[in-house]
PDB file of C-alpha atoms in Angstrom:
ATOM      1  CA  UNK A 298       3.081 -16.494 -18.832  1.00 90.00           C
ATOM      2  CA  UNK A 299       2.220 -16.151 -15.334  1.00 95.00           C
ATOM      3  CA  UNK A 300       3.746 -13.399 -12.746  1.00 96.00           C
ATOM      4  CA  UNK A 301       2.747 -13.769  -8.964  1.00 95.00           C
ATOM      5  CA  UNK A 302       2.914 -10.720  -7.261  1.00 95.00           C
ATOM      6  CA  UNK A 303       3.163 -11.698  -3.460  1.00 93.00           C
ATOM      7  CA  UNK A 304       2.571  -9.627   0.231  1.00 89.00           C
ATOM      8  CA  UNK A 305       2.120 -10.744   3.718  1.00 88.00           C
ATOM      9  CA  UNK A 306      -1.619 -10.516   3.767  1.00 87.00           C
ATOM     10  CA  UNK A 307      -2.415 -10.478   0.286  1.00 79.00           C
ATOM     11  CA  UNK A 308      -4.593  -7.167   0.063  1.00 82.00           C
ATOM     12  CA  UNK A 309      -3.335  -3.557  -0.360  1.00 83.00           C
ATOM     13  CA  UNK A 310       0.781  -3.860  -0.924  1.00 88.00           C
ATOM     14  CA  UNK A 311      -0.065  -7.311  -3.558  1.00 90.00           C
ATOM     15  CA  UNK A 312      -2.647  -5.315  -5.184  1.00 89.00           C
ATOM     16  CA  UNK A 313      -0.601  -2.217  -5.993  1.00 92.00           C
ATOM     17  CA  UNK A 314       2.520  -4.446  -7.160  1.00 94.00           C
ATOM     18  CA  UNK A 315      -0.321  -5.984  -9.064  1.00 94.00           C
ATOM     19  CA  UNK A 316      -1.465  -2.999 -10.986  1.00 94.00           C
ATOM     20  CA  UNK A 317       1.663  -1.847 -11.473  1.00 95.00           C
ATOM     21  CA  UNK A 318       3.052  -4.735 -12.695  1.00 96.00           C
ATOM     22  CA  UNK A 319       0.432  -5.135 -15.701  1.00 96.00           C
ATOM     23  CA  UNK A 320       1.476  -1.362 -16.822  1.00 96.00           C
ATOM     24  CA  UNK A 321       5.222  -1.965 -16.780  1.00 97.00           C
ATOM     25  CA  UNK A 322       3.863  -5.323 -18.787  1.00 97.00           C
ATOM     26  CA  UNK A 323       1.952  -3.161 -21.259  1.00 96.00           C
ATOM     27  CA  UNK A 324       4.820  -0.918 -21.722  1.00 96.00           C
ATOM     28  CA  UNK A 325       7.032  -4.199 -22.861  1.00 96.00           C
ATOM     29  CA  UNK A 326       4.426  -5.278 -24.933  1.00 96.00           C
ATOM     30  CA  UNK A 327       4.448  -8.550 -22.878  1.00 95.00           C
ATOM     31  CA  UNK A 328       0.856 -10.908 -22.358  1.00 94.00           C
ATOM     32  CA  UNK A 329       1.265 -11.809 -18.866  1.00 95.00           C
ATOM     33  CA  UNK A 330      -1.321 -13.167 -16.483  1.00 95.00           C
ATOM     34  CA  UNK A 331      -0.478 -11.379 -12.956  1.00 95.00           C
ATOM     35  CA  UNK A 332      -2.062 -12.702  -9.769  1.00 92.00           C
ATOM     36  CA  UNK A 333      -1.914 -11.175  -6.365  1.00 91.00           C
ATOM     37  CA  UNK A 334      -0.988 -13.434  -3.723  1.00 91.00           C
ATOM     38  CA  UNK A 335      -0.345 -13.573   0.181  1.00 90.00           C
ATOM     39  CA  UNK A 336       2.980 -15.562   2.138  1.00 90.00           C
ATOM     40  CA  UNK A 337      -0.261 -18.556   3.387  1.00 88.00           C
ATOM     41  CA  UNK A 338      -0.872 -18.995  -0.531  1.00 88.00           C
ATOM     42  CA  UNK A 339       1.878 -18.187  -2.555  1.00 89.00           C
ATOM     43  CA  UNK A 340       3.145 -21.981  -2.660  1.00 87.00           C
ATOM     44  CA  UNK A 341      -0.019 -22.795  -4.852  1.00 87.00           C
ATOM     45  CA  UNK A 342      -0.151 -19.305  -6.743  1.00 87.00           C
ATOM     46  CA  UNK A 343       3.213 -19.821  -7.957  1.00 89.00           C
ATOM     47  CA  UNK A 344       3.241 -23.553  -8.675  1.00 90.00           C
ATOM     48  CA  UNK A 345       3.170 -22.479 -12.184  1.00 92.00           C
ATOM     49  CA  UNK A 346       4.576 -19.336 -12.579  1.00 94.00           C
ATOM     50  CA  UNK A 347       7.138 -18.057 -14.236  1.00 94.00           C
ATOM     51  CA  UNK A 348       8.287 -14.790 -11.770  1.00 96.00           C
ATOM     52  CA  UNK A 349       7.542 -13.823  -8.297  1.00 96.00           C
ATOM     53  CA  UNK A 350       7.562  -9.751  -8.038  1.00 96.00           C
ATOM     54  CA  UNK A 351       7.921  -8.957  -4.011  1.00 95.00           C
ATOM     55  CA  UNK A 352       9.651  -6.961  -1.984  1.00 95.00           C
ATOM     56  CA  UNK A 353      13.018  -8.120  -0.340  1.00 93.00           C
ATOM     57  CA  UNK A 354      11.706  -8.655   3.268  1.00 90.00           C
ATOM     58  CA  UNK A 355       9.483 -11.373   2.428  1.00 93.00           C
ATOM     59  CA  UNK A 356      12.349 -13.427  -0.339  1.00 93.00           C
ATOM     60  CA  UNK A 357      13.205 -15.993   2.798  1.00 90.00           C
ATOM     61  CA  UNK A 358       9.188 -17.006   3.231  1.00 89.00           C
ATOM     62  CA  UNK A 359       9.079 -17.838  -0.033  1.00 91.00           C
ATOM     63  CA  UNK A 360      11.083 -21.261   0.049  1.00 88.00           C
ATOM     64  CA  UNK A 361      11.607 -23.462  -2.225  1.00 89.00           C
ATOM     65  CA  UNK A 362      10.224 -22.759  -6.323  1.00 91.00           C
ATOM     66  CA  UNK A 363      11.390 -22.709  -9.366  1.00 91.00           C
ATOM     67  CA  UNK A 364       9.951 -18.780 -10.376  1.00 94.00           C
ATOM     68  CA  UNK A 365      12.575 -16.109 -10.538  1.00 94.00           C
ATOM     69  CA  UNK A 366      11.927 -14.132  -7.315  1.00 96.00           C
ATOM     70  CA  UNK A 367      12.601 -10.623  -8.312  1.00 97.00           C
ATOM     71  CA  UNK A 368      12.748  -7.890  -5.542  1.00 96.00           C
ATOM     72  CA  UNK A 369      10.690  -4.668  -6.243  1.00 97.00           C
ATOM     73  CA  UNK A 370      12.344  -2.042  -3.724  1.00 97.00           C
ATOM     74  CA  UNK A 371       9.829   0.668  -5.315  1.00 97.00           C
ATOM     75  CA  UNK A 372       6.654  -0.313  -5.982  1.00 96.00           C
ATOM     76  CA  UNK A 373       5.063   2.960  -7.515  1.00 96.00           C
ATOM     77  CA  UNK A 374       8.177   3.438  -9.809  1.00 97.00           C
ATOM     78  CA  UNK A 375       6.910   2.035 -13.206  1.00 97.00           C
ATOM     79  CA  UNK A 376      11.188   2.186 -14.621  1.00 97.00           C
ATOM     80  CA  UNK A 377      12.590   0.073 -12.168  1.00 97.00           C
ATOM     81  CA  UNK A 378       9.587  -2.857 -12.440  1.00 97.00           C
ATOM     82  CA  UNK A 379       9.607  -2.292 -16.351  1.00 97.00           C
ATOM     83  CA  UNK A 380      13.796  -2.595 -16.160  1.00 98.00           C
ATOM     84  CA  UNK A 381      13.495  -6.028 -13.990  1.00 97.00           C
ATOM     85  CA  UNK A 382      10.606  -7.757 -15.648  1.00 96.00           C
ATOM     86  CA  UNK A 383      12.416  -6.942 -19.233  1.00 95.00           C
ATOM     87  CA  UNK A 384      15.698  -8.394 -17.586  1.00 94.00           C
ATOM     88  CA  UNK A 385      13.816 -11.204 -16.831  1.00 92.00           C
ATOM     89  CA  UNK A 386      11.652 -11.764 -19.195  1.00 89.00           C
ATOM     90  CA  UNK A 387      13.728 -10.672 -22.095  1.00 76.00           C
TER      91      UNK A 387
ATOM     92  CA  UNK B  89     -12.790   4.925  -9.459  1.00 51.00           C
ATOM     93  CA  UNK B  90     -11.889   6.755  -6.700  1.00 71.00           C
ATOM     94  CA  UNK B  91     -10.072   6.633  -2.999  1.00 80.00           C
ATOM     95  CA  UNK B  92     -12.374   6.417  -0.154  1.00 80.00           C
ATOM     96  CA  UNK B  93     -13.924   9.205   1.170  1.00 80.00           C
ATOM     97  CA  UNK B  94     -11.120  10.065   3.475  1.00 91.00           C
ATOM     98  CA  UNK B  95     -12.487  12.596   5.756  1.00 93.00           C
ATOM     99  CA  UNK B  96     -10.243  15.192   7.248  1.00 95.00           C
ATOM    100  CA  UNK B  97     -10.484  13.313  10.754  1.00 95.00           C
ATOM    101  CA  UNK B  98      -8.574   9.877   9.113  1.00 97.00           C
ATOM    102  CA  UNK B  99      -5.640  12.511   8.443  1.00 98.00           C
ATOM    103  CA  UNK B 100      -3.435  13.638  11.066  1.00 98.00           C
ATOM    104  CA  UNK B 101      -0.343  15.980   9.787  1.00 98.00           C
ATOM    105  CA  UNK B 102       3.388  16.391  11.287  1.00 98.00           C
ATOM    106  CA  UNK B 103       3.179  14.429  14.000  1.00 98.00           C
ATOM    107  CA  UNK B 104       6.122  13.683  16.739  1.00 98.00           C
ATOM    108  CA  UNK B 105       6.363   9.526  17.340  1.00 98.00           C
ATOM    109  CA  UNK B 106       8.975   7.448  19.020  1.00 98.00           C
ATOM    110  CA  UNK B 107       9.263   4.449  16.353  1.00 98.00           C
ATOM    111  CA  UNK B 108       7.155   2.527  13.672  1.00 98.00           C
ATOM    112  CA  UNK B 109       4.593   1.396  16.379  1.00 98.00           C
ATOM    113  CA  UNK B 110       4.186   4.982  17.031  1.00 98.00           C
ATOM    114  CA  UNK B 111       3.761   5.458  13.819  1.00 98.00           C
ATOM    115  CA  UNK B 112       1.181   3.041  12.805  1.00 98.00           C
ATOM    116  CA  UNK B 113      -0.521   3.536  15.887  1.00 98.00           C
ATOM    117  CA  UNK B 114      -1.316   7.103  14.824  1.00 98.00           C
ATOM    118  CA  UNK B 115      -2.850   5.200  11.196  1.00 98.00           C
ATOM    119  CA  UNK B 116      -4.801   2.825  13.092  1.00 98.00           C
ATOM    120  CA  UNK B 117      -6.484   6.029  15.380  1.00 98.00           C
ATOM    121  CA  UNK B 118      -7.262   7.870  12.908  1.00 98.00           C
ATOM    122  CA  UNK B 119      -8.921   5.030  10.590  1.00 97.00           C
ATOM    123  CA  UNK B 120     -10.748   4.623  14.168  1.00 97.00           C
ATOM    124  CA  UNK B 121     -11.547   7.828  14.708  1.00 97.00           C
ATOM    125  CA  UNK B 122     -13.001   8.226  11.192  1.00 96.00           C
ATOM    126  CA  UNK B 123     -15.385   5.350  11.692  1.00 96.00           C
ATOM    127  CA  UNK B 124     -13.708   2.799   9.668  1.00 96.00           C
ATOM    128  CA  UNK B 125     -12.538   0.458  12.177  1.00 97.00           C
ATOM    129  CA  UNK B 126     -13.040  -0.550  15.771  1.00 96.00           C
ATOM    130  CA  UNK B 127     -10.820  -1.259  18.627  1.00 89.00           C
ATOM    131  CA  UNK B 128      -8.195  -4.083  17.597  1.00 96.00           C
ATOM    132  CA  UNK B 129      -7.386  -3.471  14.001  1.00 97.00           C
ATOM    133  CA  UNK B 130      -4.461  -1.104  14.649  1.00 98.00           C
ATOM    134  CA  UNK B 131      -2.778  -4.355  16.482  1.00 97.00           C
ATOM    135  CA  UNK B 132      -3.228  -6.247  13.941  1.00 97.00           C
ATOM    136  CA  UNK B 133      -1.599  -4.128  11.732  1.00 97.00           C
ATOM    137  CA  UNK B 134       1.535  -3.790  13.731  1.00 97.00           C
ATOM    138  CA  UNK B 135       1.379  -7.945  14.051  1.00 96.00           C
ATOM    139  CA  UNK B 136       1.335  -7.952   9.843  1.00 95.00           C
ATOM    140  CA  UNK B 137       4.877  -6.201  10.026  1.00 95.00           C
ATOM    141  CA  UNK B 138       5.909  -7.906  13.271  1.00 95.00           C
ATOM    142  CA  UNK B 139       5.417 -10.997  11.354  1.00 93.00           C
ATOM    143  CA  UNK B 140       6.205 -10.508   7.940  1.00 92.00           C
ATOM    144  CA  UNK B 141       8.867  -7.367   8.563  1.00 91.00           C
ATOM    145  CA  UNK B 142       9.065  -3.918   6.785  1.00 94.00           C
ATOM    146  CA  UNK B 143       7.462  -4.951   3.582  1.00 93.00           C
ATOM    147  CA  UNK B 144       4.720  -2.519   4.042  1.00 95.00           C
ATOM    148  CA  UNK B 145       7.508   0.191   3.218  1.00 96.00           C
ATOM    149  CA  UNK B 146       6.721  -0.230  -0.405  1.00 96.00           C
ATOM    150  CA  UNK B 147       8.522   3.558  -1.868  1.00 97.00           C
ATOM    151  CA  UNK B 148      11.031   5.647  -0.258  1.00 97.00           C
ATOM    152  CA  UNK B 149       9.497   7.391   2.549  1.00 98.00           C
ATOM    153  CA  UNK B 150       6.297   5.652   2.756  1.00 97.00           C
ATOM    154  CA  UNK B 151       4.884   2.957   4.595  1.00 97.00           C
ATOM    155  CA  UNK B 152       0.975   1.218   3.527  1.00 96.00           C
ATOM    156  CA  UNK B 153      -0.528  -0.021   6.771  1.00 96.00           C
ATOM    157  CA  UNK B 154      -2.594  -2.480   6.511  1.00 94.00           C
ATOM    158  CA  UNK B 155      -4.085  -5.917   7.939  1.00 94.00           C
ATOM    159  CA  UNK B 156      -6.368  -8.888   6.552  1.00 92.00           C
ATOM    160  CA  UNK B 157     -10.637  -7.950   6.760  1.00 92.00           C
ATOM    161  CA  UNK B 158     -12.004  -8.896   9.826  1.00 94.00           C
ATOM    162  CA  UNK B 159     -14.792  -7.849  12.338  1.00 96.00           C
ATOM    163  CA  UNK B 160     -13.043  -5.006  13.500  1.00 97.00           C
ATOM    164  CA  UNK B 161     -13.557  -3.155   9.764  1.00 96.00           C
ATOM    165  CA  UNK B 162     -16.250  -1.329   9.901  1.00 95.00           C
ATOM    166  CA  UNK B 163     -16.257  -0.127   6.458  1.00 93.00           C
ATOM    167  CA  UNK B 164     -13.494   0.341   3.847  1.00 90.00           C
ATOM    168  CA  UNK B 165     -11.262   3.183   4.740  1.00 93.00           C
ATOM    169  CA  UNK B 166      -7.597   5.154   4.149  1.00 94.00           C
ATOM    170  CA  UNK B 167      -6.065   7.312   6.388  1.00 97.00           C
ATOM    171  CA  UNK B 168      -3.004   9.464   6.189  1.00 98.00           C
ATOM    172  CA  UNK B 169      -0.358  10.320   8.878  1.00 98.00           C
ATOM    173  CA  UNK B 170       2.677  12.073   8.211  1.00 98.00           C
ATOM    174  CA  UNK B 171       5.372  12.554  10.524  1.00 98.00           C
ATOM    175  CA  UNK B 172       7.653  15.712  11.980  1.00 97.00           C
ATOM    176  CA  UNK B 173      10.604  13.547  11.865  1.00 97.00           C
ATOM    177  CA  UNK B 174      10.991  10.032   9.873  1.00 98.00           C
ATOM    178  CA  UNK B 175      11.623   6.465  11.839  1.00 98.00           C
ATOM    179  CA  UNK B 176      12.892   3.611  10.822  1.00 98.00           C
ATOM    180  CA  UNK B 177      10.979   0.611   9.779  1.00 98.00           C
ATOM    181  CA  UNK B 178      13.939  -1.918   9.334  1.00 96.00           C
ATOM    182  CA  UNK B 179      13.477  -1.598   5.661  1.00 96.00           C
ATOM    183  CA  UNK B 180      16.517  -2.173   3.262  1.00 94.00           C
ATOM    184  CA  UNK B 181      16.001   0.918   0.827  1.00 94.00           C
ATOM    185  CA  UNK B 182      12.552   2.530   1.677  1.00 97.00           C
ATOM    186  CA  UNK B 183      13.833   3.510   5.094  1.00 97.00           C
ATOM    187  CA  UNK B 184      13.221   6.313   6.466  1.00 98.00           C
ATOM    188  CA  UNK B 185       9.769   6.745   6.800  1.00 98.00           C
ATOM    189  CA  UNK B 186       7.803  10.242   6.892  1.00 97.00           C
ATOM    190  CA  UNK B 187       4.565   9.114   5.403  1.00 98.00           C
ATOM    191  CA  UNK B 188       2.231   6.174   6.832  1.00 98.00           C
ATOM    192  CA  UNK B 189      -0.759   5.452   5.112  1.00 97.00           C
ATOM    193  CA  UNK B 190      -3.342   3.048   7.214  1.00 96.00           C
ATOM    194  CA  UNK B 191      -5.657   1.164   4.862  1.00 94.00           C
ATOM    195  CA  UNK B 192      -8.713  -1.081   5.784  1.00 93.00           C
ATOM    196  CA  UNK B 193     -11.106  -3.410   3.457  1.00 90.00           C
ATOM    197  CA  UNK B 194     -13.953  -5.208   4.032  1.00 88.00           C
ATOM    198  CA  UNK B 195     -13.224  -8.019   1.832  1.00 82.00           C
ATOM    199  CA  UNK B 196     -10.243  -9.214  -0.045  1.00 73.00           C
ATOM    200  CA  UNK B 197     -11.525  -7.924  -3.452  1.00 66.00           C
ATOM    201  CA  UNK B 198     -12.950  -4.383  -2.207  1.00 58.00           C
ATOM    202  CA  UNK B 199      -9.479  -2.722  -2.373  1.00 59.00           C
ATOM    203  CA  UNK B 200      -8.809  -3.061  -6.244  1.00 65.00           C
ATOM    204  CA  UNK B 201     -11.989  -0.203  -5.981  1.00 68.00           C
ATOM    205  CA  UNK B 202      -9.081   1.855  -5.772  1.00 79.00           C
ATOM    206  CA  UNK B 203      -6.254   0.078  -5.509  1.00 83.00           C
ATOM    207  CA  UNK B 204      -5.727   1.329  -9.210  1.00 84.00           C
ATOM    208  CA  UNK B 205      -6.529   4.824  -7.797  1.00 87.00           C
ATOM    209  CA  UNK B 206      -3.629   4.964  -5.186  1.00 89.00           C
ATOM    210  CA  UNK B 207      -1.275   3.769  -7.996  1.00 90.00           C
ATOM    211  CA  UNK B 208      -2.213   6.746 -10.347  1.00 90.00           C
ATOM    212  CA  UNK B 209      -1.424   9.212  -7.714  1.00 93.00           C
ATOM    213  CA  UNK B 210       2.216   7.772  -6.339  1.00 95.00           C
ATOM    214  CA  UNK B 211       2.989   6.634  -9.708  1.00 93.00           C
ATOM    215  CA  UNK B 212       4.225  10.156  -9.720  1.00 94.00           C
ATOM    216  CA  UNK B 213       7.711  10.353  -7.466  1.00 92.00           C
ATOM    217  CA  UNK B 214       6.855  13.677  -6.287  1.00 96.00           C
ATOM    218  CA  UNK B 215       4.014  12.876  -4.508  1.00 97.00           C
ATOM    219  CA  UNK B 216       5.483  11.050  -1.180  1.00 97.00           C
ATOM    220  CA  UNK B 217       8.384  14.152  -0.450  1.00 97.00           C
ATOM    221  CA  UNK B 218       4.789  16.525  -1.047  1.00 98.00           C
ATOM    222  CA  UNK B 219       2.225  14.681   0.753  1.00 98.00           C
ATOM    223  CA  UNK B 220       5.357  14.594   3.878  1.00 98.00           C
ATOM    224  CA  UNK B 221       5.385  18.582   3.569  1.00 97.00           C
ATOM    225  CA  UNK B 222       1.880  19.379   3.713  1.00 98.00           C
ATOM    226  CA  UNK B 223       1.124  21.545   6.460  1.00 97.00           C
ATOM    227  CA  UNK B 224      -2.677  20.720   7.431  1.00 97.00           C
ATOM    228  CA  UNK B 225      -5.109  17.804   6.059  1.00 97.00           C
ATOM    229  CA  UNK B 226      -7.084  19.972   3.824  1.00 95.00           C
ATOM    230  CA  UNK B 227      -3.473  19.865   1.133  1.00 96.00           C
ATOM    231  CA  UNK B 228      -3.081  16.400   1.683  1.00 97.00           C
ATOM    232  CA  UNK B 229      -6.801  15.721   0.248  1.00 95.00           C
ATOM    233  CA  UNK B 230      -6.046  17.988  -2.298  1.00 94.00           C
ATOM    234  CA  UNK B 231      -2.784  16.278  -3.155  1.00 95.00           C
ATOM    235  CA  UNK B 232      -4.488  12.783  -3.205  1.00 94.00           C
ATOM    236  CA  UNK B 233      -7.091  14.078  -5.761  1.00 88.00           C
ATOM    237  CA  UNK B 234      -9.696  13.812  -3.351  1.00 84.00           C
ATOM    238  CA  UNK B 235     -12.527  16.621  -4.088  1.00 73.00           C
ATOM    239  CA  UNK B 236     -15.211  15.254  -2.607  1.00 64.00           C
ATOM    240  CA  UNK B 237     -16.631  17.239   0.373  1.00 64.00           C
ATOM    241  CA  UNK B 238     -16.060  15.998   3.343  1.00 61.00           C
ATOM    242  CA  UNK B 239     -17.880  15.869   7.119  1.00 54.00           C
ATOM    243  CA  UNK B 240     -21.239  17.310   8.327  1.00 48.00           C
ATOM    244  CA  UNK B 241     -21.033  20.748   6.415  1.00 45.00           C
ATOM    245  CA  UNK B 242     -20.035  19.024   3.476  1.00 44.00           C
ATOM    246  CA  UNK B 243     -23.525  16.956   3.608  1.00 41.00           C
ATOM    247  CA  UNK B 244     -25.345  19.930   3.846  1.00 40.00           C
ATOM    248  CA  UNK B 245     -23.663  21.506   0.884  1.00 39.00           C
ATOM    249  CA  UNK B 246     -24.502  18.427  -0.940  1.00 39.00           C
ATOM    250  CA  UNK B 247     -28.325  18.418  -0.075  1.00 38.00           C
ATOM    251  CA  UNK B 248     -28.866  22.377  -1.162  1.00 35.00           C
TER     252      UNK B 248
END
């Protein structure tokens, strides 16, 4: 299982989703392999992986993949990534 | 683990801006004025969010200023603005904004120093409508768990 967790620049905002992400992970009791990524990489990062976490302004530089892209609108708030990776990964 | 040092000069509480350039300016001076970066890296993070949009608002109320390394960081470094009355970012949800913190690394990897650090403290939900309502830069370090001394005085307490 591998979770991308993308930002513009790929430091700071990635990073945080990042960490976060592997706690909400740990609470679900879910092995998951999360990289952070920037907008200039994501199209290899994600090549094989399974979600996207990012936040809504950056869905349309995405393009084209077959990941779920799933929009983090908080990324400090542990209950709504736990709720969204569990709905997707559940 | 631990934030950077951030010295009570990369703080600057309440202030009165126009917009979200405003805004960030204020991050970028004071991570200049604290010795973390030189002239230029404040434009460069307003051209992140003029390219990329408001995805630096990453939690109700609170917007993480930041660019890529460059020549223009100095040394890794935070600093904290907080603003008399919110603007607008053009974020869907986190809009509006009262608290802008300006962040600068060296290299890609330095952040997750304490990356994992800035998570533990706004893990907690109370911590963005608190940080907003400090009144000087002395509660703000206190509210970011920072205890380390800080500027010249603070060196000479540490050498006794």
């Amino acid at each position: 299982m591998k979770i991308v967790a993308l930002c513009g620049v790929g430091i700071g905002t990635s990073a945080i989703l990042k960490v976060n992400a592997e706690r909400a992970l740990e609470r679900l009791d879910i092995e998951a392999d999360v990289t952070a990524a920037d907008i200039a990489s994501v199209k290899l990062a994600a090549a094989d992986a399974q979600v996207i976490l990012t936040s809504s302004e950056l869905v349309p530089s995405i393009g084209k993949t077959n990941a779920d892209v799933i929009i983090i609108d908080n990324f400090f708030d542990l209950d709504e990534l736990t709720a969204k990776l569990e709905e997707a990964l559940g | 683990m631990s934030l950077p040092p951030l010295p009570l000069d990369a703080i600057d509480v309440g202030l009165h801006v126009p917009d979200w350039r405003a805004a960030v300016g204020a991050a970028g001076a004071a991570l200049e004025r604290s010795g973390s970066t030189g002239p230029g890296y404040t434009e460069r993070m307003v051209g992140v969010i003029e390219e990329f949009g408001a995805y630096v608002v990453i939690a109700p109320g609170l917007a993480l200023a930041h660019a890529r390394p460059g020549p223009d960081v100095l040394t890794e470094g935070l600093s904290v603005v907080t603003l008399a009355e919110p603007v607008v970012f053009g974020h869907p949800h986190n809009d509006p904004v009262n608290v802008i913190l300006g962040l600068a690394v060296t290299t890609g990897d330095e952040h997750v120093h304490f990356v994992a650090e800035l998570a533990n403290v706004f893990n907690d939900s109370s911590i963005i409508p608190a940080l907003a309502a400090a009144p000087d830069a002395a509660t703000v370090r206190s509210l970011l768990g920072i205890t380390a001394p800080s500027g010249p005085e603070a060196t000479n307490e540490e050498s006794k």
